[in-house]
């Protein structure tokens, strides 16, 4: 049964998608209220908020990263899912929902327990339905229901836009005054914090998606000399082959940064899942204006010493 959305138009499109793919075990519509927000499930056929597994995380993550449809006809043979021991589907289809500027504002996620349930023709049909979802989201479809206005709807309000513009102007003035009054160190620290944080998050995202080659590229060149890509990939594949580790990796989030003597330490606290009792600490340093990992202590593996 479909999850009834507070918005009847959205529910109607959700039912239409489910009817187009009657053999799909799960059909879900996700939306992102703002670019800085994660995707939220706003309609589904199946269990709301169901855990999608590492294979689903890779499919959804790849769709978000590349901004195009991901079709998995046979999960056992698809190279995208190499190294994932437990399967939550046999075939899958993930379609981006794009706005007029081709920015991703949502996605459709379908799975089946049968192989080859989704075809190229089905992909085209899903992409057409994704355009209908896009129209609703751009109209300001409420994500949380009737009791609260969605961020999309709020941002379309002239009064909110004026207030937001005022806040931005004040912030720019403060930055200007700080830079004129010896505030350069604050600006540098803020920039470095953002860069180090994003590097840590990107490295974690690559691991979740099983993209170990680009993850290895984020290592410091000196660390790459003692930790080859082949060795790095092998250790990661062994660790992520265990289901409990897959769950930990999916739930583990960057909790904070600590700066010590020119290096940043990305901290990941325990999630409370079974087997996750350690604090992960990844050390990064800036190399040619880019933050690179120089040490992994905790998590999938312990890096070699430089």
PDB file of C-alpha atoms in Angstrom:
ATOM      1  CA  UNK A   1       0.000   0.000   0.000  1.00  0.00           C
ATOM      2  CA  UNK A   2       1.152   3.495  -0.655  1.00  0.00           C
ATOM      3  CA  UNK A   3       1.935   5.893   2.142  1.00  0.00           C
ATOM      4  CA  UNK A   4      -0.700   8.635   1.989  1.00  0.00           C
ATOM      5  CA  UNK A   5       0.951  12.002   1.548  1.00  0.00           C
ATOM      6  CA  UNK A   6      -0.654  15.124   2.957  1.00  0.00           C
ATOM      7  CA  UNK A   7      -0.551  16.463  -0.589  1.00  0.00           C
ATOM      8  CA  UNK A   8      -3.162  14.709  -2.768  1.00  0.00           C
ATOM      9  CA  UNK A   9      -1.325  15.575  -5.998  1.00  0.00           C
ATOM     10  CA  UNK A  10       1.846  13.932  -4.738  1.00  0.00           C
ATOM     11  CA  UNK A  11      -0.073  10.867  -3.588  1.00  0.00           C
ATOM     12  CA  UNK A  12      -1.720  10.611  -6.998  1.00  0.00           C
ATOM     13  CA  UNK A  13       1.655  10.630  -8.764  1.00  0.00           C
ATOM     14  CA  UNK A  14       3.020   8.088  -6.284  1.00  0.00           C
ATOM     15  CA  UNK A  15       0.136   5.728  -7.005  1.00  0.00           C
ATOM     16  CA  UNK A  16       0.709   6.282 -10.727  1.00  0.00           C
ATOM     17  CA  UNK A  17       4.358   5.245 -10.374  1.00  0.00           C
ATOM     18  CA  UNK A  18       3.371   2.148  -8.386  1.00  0.00           C
ATOM     19  CA  UNK A  19       0.805   1.204 -11.025  1.00  0.00           C
ATOM     20  CA  UNK A  20       3.364   1.675 -13.800  1.00  0.00           C
ATOM     21  CA  UNK A  21       5.647  -0.787 -11.982  1.00  0.00           C
ATOM     22  CA  UNK A  22       3.173  -3.203 -10.353  1.00  0.00           C
ATOM     23  CA  UNK A  23       5.825  -5.844  -9.655  1.00  0.00           C
ATOM     24  CA  UNK A  24       8.126  -3.486  -7.780  1.00  0.00           C
ATOM     25  CA  UNK A  25       8.332  -4.446  -4.105  1.00  0.00           C
ATOM     26  CA  UNK A  26       9.246  -0.946  -3.059  1.00  0.00           C
ATOM     27  CA  UNK A  27       8.562   2.404  -4.700  1.00  0.00           C
ATOM     28  CA  UNK A  28       9.696   5.552  -2.930  1.00  0.00           C
ATOM     29  CA  UNK A  29       9.778   9.254  -3.725  1.00  0.00           C
ATOM     30  CA  UNK A  30      12.491  11.321  -2.059  1.00  0.00           C
ATOM     31  CA  UNK A  31      12.799  15.097  -1.985  1.00  0.00           C
ATOM     32  CA  UNK A  32      15.433  17.576  -0.870  1.00  0.00           C
ATOM     33  CA  UNK A  33      14.000  20.763   0.565  1.00  0.00           C
ATOM     34  CA  UNK A  34      17.280  22.678   0.233  1.00  0.00           C
ATOM     35  CA  UNK A  35      20.663  21.944  -1.311  1.00  0.00           C
ATOM     36  CA  UNK A  36      22.145  21.655   2.166  1.00  0.00           C
ATOM     37  CA  UNK A  37      19.517  19.155   3.349  1.00  0.00           C
ATOM     38  CA  UNK A  38      19.591  15.368   2.920  1.00  0.00           C
ATOM     39  CA  UNK A  39      16.933  13.564   0.888  1.00  0.00           C
ATOM     40  CA  UNK A  40      13.690  12.820   2.729  1.00  0.00           C
ATOM     41  CA  UNK A  41      11.249  10.061   1.868  1.00  0.00           C
ATOM     42  CA  UNK A  42       7.918  11.771   1.169  1.00  0.00           C
ATOM     43  CA  UNK A  43       5.909   8.873  -0.331  1.00  0.00           C
ATOM     44  CA  UNK A  44       6.366   5.147  -0.608  1.00  0.00           C
ATOM     45  CA  UNK A  45       4.828   1.807  -1.474  1.00  0.00           C
ATOM     46  CA  UNK A  46       6.104  -0.497   1.225  1.00  0.00           C
ATOM     47  CA  UNK A  47       7.370   0.226   4.714  1.00  0.00           C
ATOM     48  CA  UNK A  48       7.988   3.950   5.322  1.00  0.00           C
ATOM     49  CA  UNK A  49      11.610   4.712   6.171  1.00  0.00           C
ATOM     50  CA  UNK A  50      12.693   1.148   5.494  1.00  0.00           C
ATOM     51  CA  UNK A  51      16.455   0.540   5.783  1.00  0.00           C
ATOM     52  CA  UNK A  52      17.721   0.319   2.204  1.00  0.00           C
ATOM     53  CA  UNK A  53      21.022  -1.472   2.898  1.00  0.00           C
ATOM     54  CA  UNK A  54      24.491  -0.839   1.563  1.00  0.00           C
ATOM     55  CA  UNK A  55      23.448  -1.893  -1.946  1.00  0.00           C
ATOM     56  CA  UNK A  56      20.621   0.653  -1.892  1.00  0.00           C
ATOM     57  CA  UNK A  57      22.989   3.278  -0.490  1.00  0.00           C
ATOM     58  CA  UNK A  58      25.332   2.728  -3.416  1.00  0.00           C
ATOM     59  CA  UNK A  59      22.561   2.972  -5.986  1.00  0.00           C
ATOM     60  CA  UNK A  60      21.087   6.129  -4.448  1.00  0.00           C
ATOM     61  CA  UNK A  61      24.520   7.631  -3.814  1.00  0.00           C
ATOM     62  CA  UNK A  62      25.616   7.018  -7.412  1.00  0.00           C
ATOM     63  CA  UNK A  63      22.407   8.563  -8.728  1.00  0.00           C
ATOM     64  CA  UNK A  64      22.944  11.659  -6.584  1.00  0.00           C
ATOM     65  CA  UNK A  65      26.619  11.958  -7.432  1.00  0.00           C
ATOM     66  CA  UNK A  66      26.256  11.565 -11.204  1.00  0.00           C
ATOM     67  CA  UNK A  67      22.822  13.123 -11.549  1.00  0.00           C
ATOM     68  CA  UNK A  68      21.543  10.419 -13.861  1.00  0.00           C
ATOM     69  CA  UNK A  69      19.445   7.260 -13.772  1.00  0.00           C
ATOM     70  CA  UNK A  70      20.972   4.115 -12.282  1.00  0.00           C
ATOM     71  CA  UNK A  71      19.529   0.806 -13.521  1.00  0.00           C
ATOM     72  CA  UNK A  72      20.598  -2.453 -11.859  1.00  0.00           C
ATOM     73  CA  UNK A  73      19.153  -5.382 -13.810  1.00  0.00           C
ATOM     74  CA  UNK A  74      20.910  -8.108 -11.809  1.00  0.00           C
ATOM     75  CA  UNK A  75      22.329  -7.205  -8.414  1.00  0.00           C
ATOM     76  CA  UNK A  76      24.464 -10.342  -8.331  1.00  0.00           C
ATOM     77  CA  UNK A  77      26.339  -9.368 -11.483  1.00  0.00           C
ATOM     78  CA  UNK A  78      26.339  -5.569 -11.472  1.00  0.00           C
ATOM     79  CA  UNK A  79      29.874  -4.194 -10.809  1.00  0.00           C
ATOM     80  CA  UNK A  80      28.382  -1.267  -8.872  1.00  0.00           C
ATOM     81  CA  UNK A  81      27.517  -3.667  -6.050  1.00  0.00           C
ATOM     82  CA  UNK A  82      30.802  -5.571  -5.997  1.00  0.00           C
ATOM     83  CA  UNK A  83      31.856  -6.302  -2.426  1.00  0.00           C
ATOM     84  CA  UNK A  84      28.351  -6.041  -0.957  1.00  0.00           C
ATOM     85  CA  UNK A  85      27.661  -9.357   0.722  1.00  0.00           C
ATOM     86  CA  UNK A  86      23.994  -8.928   1.677  1.00  0.00           C
ATOM     87  CA  UNK A  87      21.401  -8.018  -0.935  1.00  0.00           C
ATOM     88  CA  UNK A  88      18.197  -6.117  -0.217  1.00  0.00           C
ATOM     89  CA  UNK A  89      16.979  -6.408  -3.827  1.00  0.00           C
ATOM     90  CA  UNK A  90      17.566  -8.369  -7.012  1.00  0.00           C
ATOM     91  CA  UNK A  91      17.048  -5.424  -9.357  1.00  0.00           C
ATOM     92  CA  UNK A  92      16.704  -1.696  -8.838  1.00  0.00           C
ATOM     93  CA  UNK A  93      15.969   1.583 -10.603  1.00  0.00           C
ATOM     94  CA  UNK A  94      16.866   5.033  -9.279  1.00  0.00           C
ATOM     95  CA  UNK A  95      15.847   8.138 -11.233  1.00  0.00           C
ATOM     96  CA  UNK A  96      16.859  11.735 -10.408  1.00  0.00           C
ATOM     97  CA  UNK A  97      14.210  14.422 -10.064  1.00  0.00           C
ATOM     98  CA  UNK A  98      15.675  17.631 -11.520  1.00  0.00           C
ATOM     99  CA  UNK A  99      14.573  21.257 -11.533  1.00  0.00           C
ATOM    100  CA  UNK A 100      14.830  23.690 -14.453  1.00  0.00           C
ATOM    101  CA  UNK A 101      18.525  24.303 -13.771  1.00  0.00           C
ATOM    102  CA  UNK A 102      19.222  20.527 -13.776  1.00  0.00           C
ATOM    103  CA  UNK A 103      19.861  20.547 -10.023  1.00  0.00           C
ATOM    104  CA  UNK A 104      18.684  17.444  -8.177  1.00  0.00           C
ATOM    105  CA  UNK A 105      15.730  18.147  -5.900  1.00  0.00           C
ATOM    106  CA  UNK A 106      14.587  14.562  -5.403  1.00  0.00           C
ATOM    107  CA  UNK A 107      14.686  11.033  -6.744  1.00  0.00           C
ATOM    108  CA  UNK A 108      12.571   7.951  -7.409  1.00  0.00           C
ATOM    109  CA  UNK A 109      13.811   4.682  -5.935  1.00  0.00           C
ATOM    110  CA  UNK A 110      12.342   1.320  -6.971  1.00  0.00           C
ATOM    111  CA  UNK A 111      13.424  -2.216  -6.089  1.00  0.00           C
ATOM    112  CA  UNK A 112      12.285  -5.755  -6.813  1.00  0.00           C
ATOM    113  CA  UNK A 113      13.121  -9.211  -5.513  1.00  0.00           C
ATOM    114  CA  UNK A 114      13.150 -10.415  -9.133  1.00  0.00           C
ATOM    115  CA  UNK A 115      16.047  -9.991 -11.541  1.00  0.00           C
ATOM    116  CA  UNK A 116      15.591  -7.853 -14.668  1.00  0.00           C
ATOM    117  CA  UNK A 117      12.321  -6.390 -13.372  1.00  0.00           C
ATOM    118  CA  UNK A 118      13.283  -2.958 -14.722  1.00  0.00           C
ATOM    119  CA  UNK A 119      14.052  -2.431 -18.408  1.00  0.00           C
ATOM    120  CA  UNK A 120      15.295   0.427 -20.558  1.00  0.00           C
ATOM    121  CA  UNK A 121      11.669   1.104 -21.544  1.00  0.00           C
ATOM    122  CA  UNK A 122      10.751   1.193 -17.860  1.00  0.00           C
ATOM    123  CA  UNK A 123      13.564   3.629 -17.267  1.00  0.00           C
ATOM    124  CA  UNK A 124      12.112   6.045 -19.835  1.00  0.00           C
ATOM    125  CA  UNK A 125       8.681   5.743 -18.222  1.00  0.00           C
ATOM    126  CA  UNK A 126      10.140   6.440 -14.774  1.00  0.00           C
ATOM    127  CA  UNK A 127      12.044   9.458 -16.080  1.00  0.00           C
ATOM    128  CA  UNK A 128       8.770  10.848 -17.450  1.00  0.00           C
ATOM    129  CA  UNK A 129       7.118  10.357 -14.065  1.00  0.00           C
ATOM    130  CA  UNK A 130      10.103  12.029 -12.399  1.00  0.00           C
ATOM    131  CA  UNK A 131       9.310  15.158 -14.393  1.00  0.00           C
ATOM    132  CA  UNK A 132       5.801  15.137 -12.930  1.00  0.00           C
ATOM    133  CA  UNK A 133       7.256  14.886  -9.430  1.00  0.00           C
ATOM    134  CA  UNK A 134       9.606  17.754 -10.272  1.00  0.00           C
ATOM    135  CA  UNK A 135       6.680  19.991 -11.189  1.00  0.00           C
ATOM    136  CA  UNK A 136       5.006  19.276  -7.852  1.00  0.00           C
ATOM    137  CA  UNK A 137       8.166  19.920  -5.852  1.00  0.00           C
ATOM    138  CA  UNK A 138       8.794  23.190  -7.660  1.00  0.00           C
ATOM    139  CA  UNK A 139       5.223  24.219  -6.892  1.00  0.00           C
ATOM    140  CA  UNK A 140       6.088  23.878  -3.211  1.00  0.00           C
ATOM    141  CA  UNK A 141       4.671  20.466  -2.320  1.00  0.00           C
ATOM    142  CA  UNK A 142       4.715  20.071   1.456  1.00  0.00           C
ATOM    143  CA  UNK A 143       7.153  17.435   2.677  1.00  0.00           C
ATOM    144  CA  UNK A 144       6.153  17.145   6.309  1.00  0.00           C
ATOM    145  CA  UNK A 145       2.389  17.564   5.958  1.00  0.00           C
ATOM    146  CA  UNK A 146      -0.278  20.220   6.484  1.00  0.00           C
ATOM    147  CA  UNK A 147       0.868  21.257   9.951  1.00  0.00           C
ATOM    148  CA  UNK A 148       4.137  22.821   8.806  1.00  0.00           C
ATOM    149  CA  UNK A 149       5.080  24.758   5.710  1.00  0.00           C
ATOM    150  CA  UNK A 150       7.841  23.072   3.746  1.00  0.00           C
ATOM    151  CA  UNK A 151      11.219  24.817   3.230  1.00  0.00           C
ATOM    152  CA  UNK A 152      10.470  24.965  -0.487  1.00  0.00           C
ATOM    153  CA  UNK A 153       7.170  26.712   0.145  1.00  0.00           C
ATOM    154  CA  UNK A 154       8.753  29.073   2.654  1.00  0.00           C
ATOM    155  CA  UNK A 155      11.485  30.096   0.240  1.00  0.00           C
ATOM    156  CA  UNK A 156       8.855  31.028  -2.336  1.00  0.00           C
ATOM    157  CA  UNK A 157       7.384  33.578   0.095  1.00  0.00           C
ATOM    158  CA  UNK A 158       8.424  37.184  -0.759  1.00  0.00           C
ATOM    159  CA  UNK A 159       8.577  38.192   2.907  1.00  0.00           C
ATOM    160  CA  UNK A 160      10.917  35.318   3.733  1.00  0.00           C
ATOM    161  CA  UNK A 161      13.100  36.087   0.728  1.00  0.00           C
ATOM    162  CA  UNK A 162      13.383  39.730   1.798  1.00  0.00           C
ATOM    163  CA  UNK A 163      14.319  38.702   5.341  1.00  0.00           C
ATOM    164  CA  UNK A 164      16.851  36.212   4.042  1.00  0.00           C
ATOM    165  CA  UNK A 165      18.390  38.850   1.792  1.00  0.00           C
ATOM    166  CA  UNK A 166      18.684  41.213   4.766  1.00  0.00           C
ATOM    167  CA  UNK A 167      20.476  38.568   6.811  1.00  0.00           C
ATOM    168  CA  UNK A 168      22.899  37.895   3.954  1.00  0.00           C
ATOM    169  CA  UNK A 169      23.681  41.612   3.602  1.00  0.00           C
ATOM    170  CA  UNK A 170      24.388  41.897   7.343  1.00  0.00           C
ATOM    171  CA  UNK A 171      26.650  38.849   7.234  1.00  0.00           C
ATOM    172  CA  UNK A 172      28.585  40.263   4.279  1.00  0.00           C
ATOM    173  CA  UNK A 173      29.031  43.557   6.115  1.00  0.00           C
ATOM    174  CA  UNK A 174      30.335  41.728   9.188  1.00  0.00           C
ATOM    175  CA  UNK A 175      32.815  39.794   7.064  1.00  0.00           C
ATOM    176  CA  UNK A 176      33.972  43.034   5.427  1.00  0.00           C
ATOM    177  CA  UNK A 177      34.415  44.778   8.774  1.00  0.00           C
ATOM    178  CA  UNK A 178      36.276  41.791  10.211  1.00  0.00           C
ATOM    179  CA  UNK A 179      38.638  41.678   7.245  1.00  0.00           C
ATOM    180  CA  UNK A 180      39.341  45.409   7.620  1.00  0.00           C
ATOM    181  CA  UNK A 181      39.953  45.062  11.315  1.00  0.00           C
ATOM    182  CA  UNK A 182      42.439  42.215  11.389  1.00  0.00           C
ATOM    183  CA  UNK A 183      39.927  39.389  11.055  1.00  0.00           C
ATOM    184  CA  UNK A 184      41.863  37.486   8.383  1.00  0.00           C
ATOM    185  CA  UNK A 185      42.720  34.638  10.699  1.00  0.00           C
ATOM    186  CA  UNK A 186      39.027  34.015  11.325  1.00  0.00           C
ATOM    187  CA  UNK A 187      38.338  33.842   7.590  1.00  0.00           C
ATOM    188  CA  UNK A 188      41.173  31.384   7.016  1.00  0.00           C
ATOM    189  CA  UNK A 189      40.060  29.153   9.877  1.00  0.00           C
ATOM    190  CA  UNK A 190      36.468  29.106   8.576  1.00  0.00           C
ATOM    191  CA  UNK A 191      37.643  28.214   5.070  1.00  0.00           C
ATOM    192  CA  UNK A 192      39.979  25.528   6.351  1.00  0.00           C
ATOM    193  CA  UNK A 193      37.283  24.075   8.579  1.00  0.00           C
ATOM    194  CA  UNK A 194      34.863  23.787   5.671  1.00  0.00           C
ATOM    195  CA  UNK A 195      37.485  22.251   3.393  1.00  0.00           C
ATOM    196  CA  UNK A 196      38.652  19.686   5.940  1.00  0.00           C
ATOM    197  CA  UNK A 197      35.102  18.782   6.889  1.00  0.00           C
ATOM    198  CA  UNK A 198      34.067  18.260   3.270  1.00  0.00           C
ATOM    199  CA  UNK A 199      37.164  16.138   2.572  1.00  0.00           C
ATOM    200  CA  UNK A 200      36.347  13.891   5.528  1.00  0.00           C
ATOM    201  CA  UNK A 201      32.722  13.585   4.488  1.00  0.00           C
ATOM    202  CA  UNK A 202      33.637  12.883   0.853  1.00  0.00           C
ATOM    203  CA  UNK A 203      36.058  10.146   1.902  1.00  0.00           C
ATOM    204  CA  UNK A 204      33.310   8.539   4.012  1.00  0.00           C
ATOM    205  CA  UNK A 205      30.824   8.812   1.115  1.00  0.00           C
ATOM    206  CA  UNK A 206      33.233   7.050  -1.235  1.00  0.00           C
ATOM    207  CA  UNK A 207      33.626   4.213   1.270  1.00  0.00           C
ATOM    208  CA  UNK A 208      29.848   3.839   1.637  1.00  0.00           C
ATOM    209  CA  UNK A 209      29.435   3.665  -2.131  1.00  0.00           C
ATOM    210  CA  UNK A 210      32.287   1.182  -2.528  1.00  0.00           C
ATOM    211  CA  UNK A 211      34.238   3.630  -4.703  1.00  0.00           C
ATOM    212  CA  UNK A 212      37.599   2.781  -3.202  1.00  0.00           C
ATOM    213  CA  UNK A 213      39.755   4.143  -6.042  1.00  0.00           C
ATOM    214  CA  UNK A 214      38.573   7.779  -5.667  1.00  0.00           C
ATOM    215  CA  UNK A 215      38.761   7.331  -1.873  1.00  0.00           C
ATOM    216  CA  UNK A 216      42.429   6.325  -2.227  1.00  0.00           C
ATOM    217  CA  UNK A 217      43.021   9.465  -4.290  1.00  0.00           C
ATOM    218  CA  UNK A 218      42.110  11.514  -1.202  1.00  0.00           C
ATOM    219  CA  UNK A 219      45.059  10.063   0.712  1.00  0.00           C
ATOM    220  CA  UNK A 220      48.200  12.123   1.179  1.00  0.00           C
ATOM    221  CA  UNK A 221      50.825  11.337  -1.518  1.00  0.00           C
ATOM    222  CA  UNK A 222      53.280  10.155   1.138  1.00  0.00           C
ATOM    223  CA  UNK A 223      50.670   7.780   2.541  1.00  0.00           C
ATOM    224  CA  UNK A 224      49.901   6.481  -0.958  1.00  0.00           C
ATOM    225  CA  UNK A 225      53.563   5.462  -1.305  1.00  0.00           C
ATOM    226  CA  UNK A 226      53.311   3.048   1.642  1.00  0.00           C
ATOM    227  CA  UNK A 227      49.662   2.094   1.136  1.00  0.00           C
ATOM    228  CA  UNK A 228      49.074   1.052  -2.467  1.00  0.00           C
ATOM    229  CA  UNK A 229      45.671   1.277  -4.074  1.00  0.00           C
ATOM    230  CA  UNK A 230      45.506  -2.516  -4.370  1.00  0.00           C
ATOM    231  CA  UNK A 231      46.219  -2.992  -0.665  1.00  0.00           C
ATOM    232  CA  UNK A 232      43.803  -0.208   0.306  1.00  0.00           C
ATOM    233  CA  UNK A 233      41.018  -1.648  -1.861  1.00  0.00           C
ATOM    234  CA  UNK A 234      41.550  -5.183  -0.556  1.00  0.00           C
ATOM    235  CA  UNK A 235      41.388  -4.101   3.088  1.00  0.00           C
ATOM    236  CA  UNK A 236      38.261  -2.043   2.473  1.00  0.00           C
ATOM    237  CA  UNK A 237      36.497  -4.856   0.614  1.00  0.00           C
ATOM    238  CA  UNK A 238      37.267  -7.337   3.389  1.00  0.00           C
ATOM    239  CA  UNK A 239      35.962  -4.990   6.080  1.00  0.00           C
ATOM    240  CA  UNK A 240      32.785  -3.967   4.231  1.00  0.00           C
ATOM    241  CA  UNK A 241      31.957  -7.588   3.332  1.00  0.00           C
ATOM    242  CA  UNK A 242      30.554  -8.024   6.861  1.00  0.00           C
ATOM    243  CA  UNK A 243      26.940  -6.918   7.236  1.00  0.00           C
ATOM    244  CA  UNK A 244      27.441  -5.375  10.688  1.00  0.00           C
ATOM    245  CA  UNK A 245      30.270  -3.232   9.330  1.00  0.00           C
ATOM    246  CA  UNK A 246      28.099  -2.135   6.407  1.00  0.00           C
ATOM    247  CA  UNK A 247      25.448  -0.905   8.821  1.00  0.00           C
ATOM    248  CA  UNK A 248      28.017   0.911  10.937  1.00  0.00           C
ATOM    249  CA  UNK A 249      29.494   2.616   7.879  1.00  0.00           C
ATOM    250  CA  UNK A 250      26.050   3.752   6.733  1.00  0.00           C
ATOM    251  CA  UNK A 251      25.143   5.230  10.114  1.00  0.00           C
ATOM    252  CA  UNK A 252      28.515   6.702  11.100  1.00  0.00           C
ATOM    253  CA  UNK A 253      28.545  10.477  10.674  1.00  0.00           C
ATOM    254  CA  UNK A 254      31.272  13.088  11.011  1.00  0.00           C
ATOM    255  CA  UNK A 255      30.697  14.527  14.490  1.00  0.00           C
ATOM    256  CA  UNK A 256      33.290  17.292  14.574  1.00  0.00           C
ATOM    257  CA  UNK A 257      36.754  18.597  13.767  1.00  0.00           C
ATOM    258  CA  UNK A 258      39.748  19.347  15.967  1.00  0.00           C
ATOM    259  CA  UNK A 259      42.717  21.354  14.712  1.00  0.00           C
ATOM    260  CA  UNK A 260      46.179  20.563  16.070  1.00  0.00           C
ATOM    261  CA  UNK A 261      49.463  21.933  14.767  1.00  0.00           C
ATOM    262  CA  UNK A 262      48.299  22.466  11.206  1.00  0.00           C
ATOM    263  CA  UNK A 263      46.326  19.240  10.898  1.00  0.00           C
ATOM    264  CA  UNK A 264      42.607  18.547  11.187  1.00  0.00           C
ATOM    265  CA  UNK A 265      41.213  15.561  13.058  1.00  0.00           C
ATOM    266  CA  UNK A 266      37.819  14.303  11.851  1.00  0.00           C
ATOM    267  CA  UNK A 267      35.979  12.617  14.722  1.00  0.00           C
ATOM    268  CA  UNK A 268      33.293   9.929  14.296  1.00  0.00           C
ATOM    269  CA  UNK A 269      31.586   8.904  17.541  1.00  0.00           C
ATOM    270  CA  UNK A 270      29.919   5.481  18.127  1.00  0.00           C
ATOM    271  CA  UNK A 271      26.414   5.104  16.681  1.00  0.00           C
ATOM    272  CA  UNK A 272      25.040   2.712  19.270  1.00  0.00           C
ATOM    273  CA  UNK A 273      24.808  -0.133  16.759  1.00  0.00           C
ATOM    274  CA  UNK A 274      26.022  -3.549  17.827  1.00  0.00           C
ATOM    275  CA  UNK A 275      29.784  -3.801  17.438  1.00  0.00           C
ATOM    276  CA  UNK A 276      30.293  -0.035  17.108  1.00  0.00           C
ATOM    277  CA  UNK A 277      32.032   1.033  20.312  1.00  0.00           C
ATOM    278  CA  UNK A 278      35.100   2.892  19.034  1.00  0.00           C
ATOM    279  CA  UNK A 279      35.685   6.524  18.180  1.00  0.00           C
ATOM    280  CA  UNK A 280      37.089   6.900  14.673  1.00  0.00           C
ATOM    281  CA  UNK A 281      39.703   9.604  14.169  1.00  0.00           C
ATOM    282  CA  UNK A 282      40.970  10.487  10.712  1.00  0.00           C
ATOM    283  CA  UNK A 283      43.800  12.999  10.475  1.00  0.00           C
ATOM    284  CA  UNK A 284      44.044  15.356   7.494  1.00  0.00           C
ATOM    285  CA  UNK A 285      46.478  18.000   6.353  1.00  0.00           C
ATOM    286  CA  UNK A 286      46.433  20.581   3.609  1.00  0.00           C
ATOM    287  CA  UNK A 287      48.501  19.700   0.544  1.00  0.00           C
ATOM    288  CA  UNK A 288      48.558  22.207  -2.335  1.00  0.00           C
ATOM    289  CA  UNK A 289      45.321  23.822  -1.100  1.00  0.00           C
ATOM    290  CA  UNK A 290      43.572  20.422  -0.845  1.00  0.00           C
ATOM    291  CA  UNK A 291      42.902  18.477   2.337  1.00  0.00           C
ATOM    292  CA  UNK A 292      44.260  14.908   2.266  1.00  0.00           C
ATOM    293  CA  UNK A 293      44.104  12.055   4.768  1.00  0.00           C
ATOM    294  CA  UNK A 294      47.408  11.231   6.415  1.00  0.00           C
ATOM    295  CA  UNK A 295      46.147   8.789   9.044  1.00  0.00           C
ATOM    296  CA  UNK A 296      43.165   6.564   9.785  1.00  0.00           C
ATOM    297  CA  UNK A 297      42.753   5.435  13.379  1.00  0.00           C
ATOM    298  CA  UNK A 298      39.551   3.484  13.834  1.00  0.00           C
ATOM    299  CA  UNK A 299      36.969   2.587  11.266  1.00  0.00           C
ATOM    300  CA  UNK A 300      37.419   0.159   8.395  1.00  0.00           C
ATOM    301  CA  UNK A 301      41.177  -0.209   8.856  1.00  0.00           C
ATOM    302  CA  UNK A 302      44.193   1.337  10.537  1.00  0.00           C
ATOM    303  CA  UNK A 303      46.470   3.068   8.072  1.00  0.00           C
ATOM    304  CA  UNK A 304      50.195   2.290   7.827  1.00  0.00           C
ATOM    305  CA  UNK A 305      52.503   4.627   9.697  1.00  0.00           C
ATOM    306  CA  UNK A 306      54.356   7.251   7.669  1.00  0.00           C
TER     307      UNK A 306
END
